[in-house]
């Protein structure tokens, strides 16, 4: 049994070419490629231009991937959420980092559903 129900990577890509951060087609393609190459299940992608930047969300069978570009700061914020495994969330993040050609990045790894998993383990032990 996994140690959590859902795995998250939340991060920031810095030093990105401004022209990529205003290109809706590029953002859509980066989302699609990162999800597919990481072996996740792509349901749909929504990309919208907002002000100078672009917001993109990939709805995946395992949860979602979201990006928000900030061309005036050369930054992309990224949120990857998956119930599959922690490796696939990091793989999507790495693929997005590569696609955007980030000069630097920062990211954190979060896990949710830990208390619920402990509860289920306890219940399984009580029954078995």
PDB file of C-alpha atoms in Angstrom:
ATOM      1  CA  UNK A   1       0.000   0.000   0.000  1.00  0.00           C
ATOM      2  CA  UNK A   2       1.462   3.424  -0.912  1.00  0.00           C
ATOM      3  CA  UNK A   3       2.323   5.854   1.889  1.00  0.00           C
ATOM      4  CA  UNK A   4      -0.055   8.557   0.591  1.00  0.00           C
ATOM      5  CA  UNK A   5      -3.068   8.937  -1.653  1.00  0.00           C
ATOM      6  CA  UNK A   6      -1.733  11.819  -3.703  1.00  0.00           C
ATOM      7  CA  UNK A   7       1.683  13.181  -4.589  1.00  0.00           C
ATOM      8  CA  UNK A   8       2.352  16.823  -5.444  1.00  0.00           C
ATOM      9  CA  UNK A   9       5.269  18.790  -6.835  1.00  0.00           C
ATOM     10  CA  UNK A  10       4.889  22.558  -6.624  1.00  0.00           C
ATOM     11  CA  UNK A  11       7.613  24.627  -8.164  1.00  0.00           C
ATOM     12  CA  UNK A  12       8.891  27.575 -10.087  1.00  0.00           C
ATOM     13  CA  UNK A  13      10.897  27.673 -13.309  1.00  0.00           C
ATOM     14  CA  UNK A  14      13.095  30.765 -13.628  1.00  0.00           C
ATOM     15  CA  UNK A  15      15.021  32.384 -16.456  1.00  0.00           C
ATOM     16  CA  UNK A  16      12.642  31.237 -19.196  1.00  0.00           C
ATOM     17  CA  UNK A  17      12.608  32.833 -22.672  1.00  0.00           C
ATOM     18  CA  UNK A  18       9.792  35.409 -22.619  1.00  0.00           C
ATOM     19  CA  UNK A  19       8.538  34.406 -26.077  1.00  0.00           C
ATOM     20  CA  UNK A  20       7.658  30.922 -24.773  1.00  0.00           C
ATOM     21  CA  UNK A  21       5.689  32.390 -21.886  1.00  0.00           C
ATOM     22  CA  UNK A  22       3.185  34.143 -24.158  1.00  0.00           C
ATOM     23  CA  UNK A  23       2.768  31.288 -26.647  1.00  0.00           C
ATOM     24  CA  UNK A  24      -0.454  29.366 -25.952  1.00  0.00           C
ATOM     25  CA  UNK A  25       0.366  26.639 -28.490  1.00  0.00           C
ATOM     26  CA  UNK A  26       3.785  26.071 -26.900  1.00  0.00           C
ATOM     27  CA  UNK A  27       2.288  25.844 -23.395  1.00  0.00           C
ATOM     28  CA  UNK A  28      -0.361  23.368 -24.607  1.00  0.00           C
ATOM     29  CA  UNK A  29       2.276  21.236 -26.343  1.00  0.00           C
ATOM     30  CA  UNK A  30       4.576  21.283 -23.286  1.00  0.00           C
ATOM     31  CA  UNK A  31       1.717  20.102 -21.061  1.00  0.00           C
ATOM     32  CA  UNK A  32       0.668  17.327 -23.446  1.00  0.00           C
ATOM     33  CA  UNK A  33       4.212  16.062 -24.012  1.00  0.00           C
ATOM     34  CA  UNK A  34       5.142  16.076 -20.322  1.00  0.00           C
ATOM     35  CA  UNK A  35       2.023  14.142 -19.306  1.00  0.00           C
ATOM     36  CA  UNK A  36       2.275  11.582 -22.108  1.00  0.00           C
ATOM     37  CA  UNK A  37       6.045  11.046 -21.738  1.00  0.00           C
ATOM     38  CA  UNK A  38       5.620  10.507 -17.981  1.00  0.00           C
ATOM     39  CA  UNK A  39       3.103   7.741 -18.691  1.00  0.00           C
ATOM     40  CA  UNK A  40       0.088   9.518 -17.217  1.00  0.00           C
ATOM     41  CA  UNK A  41      -3.432   9.494 -18.679  1.00  0.00           C
ATOM     42  CA  UNK A  42      -4.310  12.722 -20.493  1.00  0.00           C
ATOM     43  CA  UNK A  43      -8.022  13.588 -20.551  1.00  0.00           C
ATOM     44  CA  UNK A  44      -8.000  17.213 -21.720  1.00  0.00           C
ATOM     45  CA  UNK A  45      -5.931  20.396 -21.816  1.00  0.00           C
ATOM     46  CA  UNK A  46      -7.220  23.920 -21.305  1.00  0.00           C
ATOM     47  CA  UNK A  47      -5.008  26.908 -22.116  1.00  0.00           C
ATOM     48  CA  UNK A  48      -6.023  30.536 -21.706  1.00  0.00           C
ATOM     49  CA  UNK A  49      -4.183  33.804 -22.263  1.00  0.00           C
ATOM     50  CA  UNK A  50      -4.497  36.062 -19.212  1.00  0.00           C
ATOM     51  CA  UNK A  51      -2.896  39.479 -19.375  1.00  0.00           C
ATOM     52  CA  UNK A  52       0.672  38.980 -20.545  1.00  0.00           C
ATOM     53  CA  UNK A  53       0.875  35.348 -19.477  1.00  0.00           C
ATOM     54  CA  UNK A  54      -0.749  32.009 -20.136  1.00  0.00           C
ATOM     55  CA  UNK A  55      -2.551  29.632 -17.784  1.00  0.00           C
ATOM     56  CA  UNK A  56      -2.645  25.973 -18.746  1.00  0.00           C
ATOM     57  CA  UNK A  57      -4.232  22.975 -17.057  1.00  0.00           C
ATOM     58  CA  UNK A  58      -3.975  19.349 -18.106  1.00  0.00           C
ATOM     59  CA  UNK A  59      -6.707  17.205 -16.621  1.00  0.00           C
ATOM     60  CA  UNK A  60      -5.261  13.734 -16.191  1.00  0.00           C
ATOM     61  CA  UNK A  61      -6.712  10.447 -15.020  1.00  0.00           C
ATOM     62  CA  UNK A  62      -4.463  10.649 -11.992  1.00  0.00           C
ATOM     63  CA  UNK A  63      -5.341  14.331 -11.123  1.00  0.00           C
ATOM     64  CA  UNK A  64      -3.938  17.465 -12.842  1.00  0.00           C
ATOM     65  CA  UNK A  65      -0.962  19.501 -14.036  1.00  0.00           C
ATOM     66  CA  UNK A  66      -1.158  23.307 -13.999  1.00  0.00           C
ATOM     67  CA  UNK A  67       1.190  26.027 -15.225  1.00  0.00           C
ATOM     68  CA  UNK A  68       0.971  29.803 -15.000  1.00  0.00           C
ATOM     69  CA  UNK A  69       3.449  31.904 -16.951  1.00  0.00           C
ATOM     70  CA  UNK A  70       4.768  35.300 -15.894  1.00  0.00           C
ATOM     71  CA  UNK A  71       6.677  36.699 -18.916  1.00  0.00           C
ATOM     72  CA  UNK A  72       7.438  39.998 -17.176  1.00  0.00           C
ATOM     73  CA  UNK A  73       9.419  37.992 -14.596  1.00  0.00           C
ATOM     74  CA  UNK A  74      10.536  35.136 -16.938  1.00  0.00           C
ATOM     75  CA  UNK A  75       8.903  32.660 -14.522  1.00  0.00           C
ATOM     76  CA  UNK A  76       6.569  29.678 -14.821  1.00  0.00           C
ATOM     77  CA  UNK A  77       4.804  28.363 -11.737  1.00  0.00           C
ATOM     78  CA  UNK A  78       4.038  24.639 -11.891  1.00  0.00           C
ATOM     79  CA  UNK A  79       1.779  22.328  -9.908  1.00  0.00           C
ATOM     80  CA  UNK A  80       1.782  18.602 -10.607  1.00  0.00           C
ATOM     81  CA  UNK A  81      -0.641  16.411  -8.687  1.00  0.00           C
ATOM     82  CA  UNK A  82      -0.980  12.654  -9.180  1.00  0.00           C
ATOM     83  CA  UNK A  83      -2.323   9.671  -7.290  1.00  0.00           C
ATOM     84  CA  UNK A  84      -0.032   7.341  -9.288  1.00  0.00           C
ATOM     85  CA  UNK A  85       3.368   7.703  -7.605  1.00  0.00           C
ATOM     86  CA  UNK A  86       5.909  10.358  -6.592  1.00  0.00           C
ATOM     87  CA  UNK A  87       8.246   9.476  -9.461  1.00  0.00           C
ATOM     88  CA  UNK A  88       5.722  10.420 -12.149  1.00  0.00           C
ATOM     89  CA  UNK A  89       5.035  13.806 -10.539  1.00  0.00           C
ATOM     90  CA  UNK A  90       8.763  14.598 -10.540  1.00  0.00           C
ATOM     91  CA  UNK A  91       9.092  13.323 -14.107  1.00  0.00           C
ATOM     92  CA  UNK A  92       6.367  15.700 -15.327  1.00  0.00           C
ATOM     93  CA  UNK A  93       8.074  18.576 -13.504  1.00  0.00           C
ATOM     94  CA  UNK A  94      11.461  17.675 -15.048  1.00  0.00           C
ATOM     95  CA  UNK A  95       9.956  17.422 -18.533  1.00  0.00           C
ATOM     96  CA  UNK A  96       8.307  20.842 -18.157  1.00  0.00           C
ATOM     97  CA  UNK A  97      11.582  22.287 -16.853  1.00  0.00           C
ATOM     98  CA  UNK A  98      13.349  20.936 -19.932  1.00  0.00           C
ATOM     99  CA  UNK A  99      10.625  22.099 -22.353  1.00  0.00           C
ATOM    100  CA  UNK A 100      10.710  25.656 -21.012  1.00  0.00           C
ATOM    101  CA  UNK A 101      14.519  25.674 -20.888  1.00  0.00           C
ATOM    102  CA  UNK A 102      14.590  27.064 -17.354  1.00  0.00           C
ATOM    103  CA  UNK A 103      17.922  28.478 -16.194  1.00  0.00           C
ATOM    104  CA  UNK A 104      17.045  27.576 -12.591  1.00  0.00           C
ATOM    105  CA  UNK A 105      14.175  26.189 -10.574  1.00  0.00           C
ATOM    106  CA  UNK A 106      12.898  25.415  -7.106  1.00  0.00           C
ATOM    107  CA  UNK A 107      10.323  22.832  -6.092  1.00  0.00           C
ATOM    108  CA  UNK A 108       8.815  21.090  -3.103  1.00  0.00           C
ATOM    109  CA  UNK A 109       7.345  17.627  -2.760  1.00  0.00           C
ATOM    110  CA  UNK A 110       4.111  17.246  -0.801  1.00  0.00           C
ATOM    111  CA  UNK A 111       2.034  14.198  -0.011  1.00  0.00           C
ATOM    112  CA  UNK A 112      -1.639  14.147   0.911  1.00  0.00           C
ATOM    113  CA  UNK A 113      -3.920  11.522   2.353  1.00  0.00           C
ATOM    114  CA  UNK A 114      -1.259  10.251   4.765  1.00  0.00           C
ATOM    115  CA  UNK A 115      -3.612  10.136   7.775  1.00  0.00           C
ATOM    116  CA  UNK A 116      -6.217   8.328   5.690  1.00  0.00           C
ATOM    117  CA  UNK A 117      -3.623   5.773   4.581  1.00  0.00           C
ATOM    118  CA  UNK A 118      -2.623   5.190   8.226  1.00  0.00           C
ATOM    119  CA  UNK A 119      -6.284   4.732   9.107  1.00  0.00           C
ATOM    120  CA  UNK A 120      -6.733   2.184   6.317  1.00  0.00           C
ATOM    121  CA  UNK A 121      -3.594   0.312   7.393  1.00  0.00           C
ATOM    122  CA  UNK A 122      -4.943   0.173  10.952  1.00  0.00           C
ATOM    123  CA  UNK A 123      -8.328  -1.066   9.771  1.00  0.00           C
ATOM    124  CA  UNK A 124      -6.719  -3.721   7.562  1.00  0.00           C
ATOM    125  CA  UNK A 125      -4.614  -4.905  10.498  1.00  0.00           C
ATOM    126  CA  UNK A 126      -7.669  -5.130  12.751  1.00  0.00           C
ATOM    127  CA  UNK A 127      -9.578  -7.225  10.215  1.00  0.00           C
ATOM    128  CA  UNK A 128      -6.705  -9.476   9.140  1.00  0.00           C
TER     129      UNK A 128
END
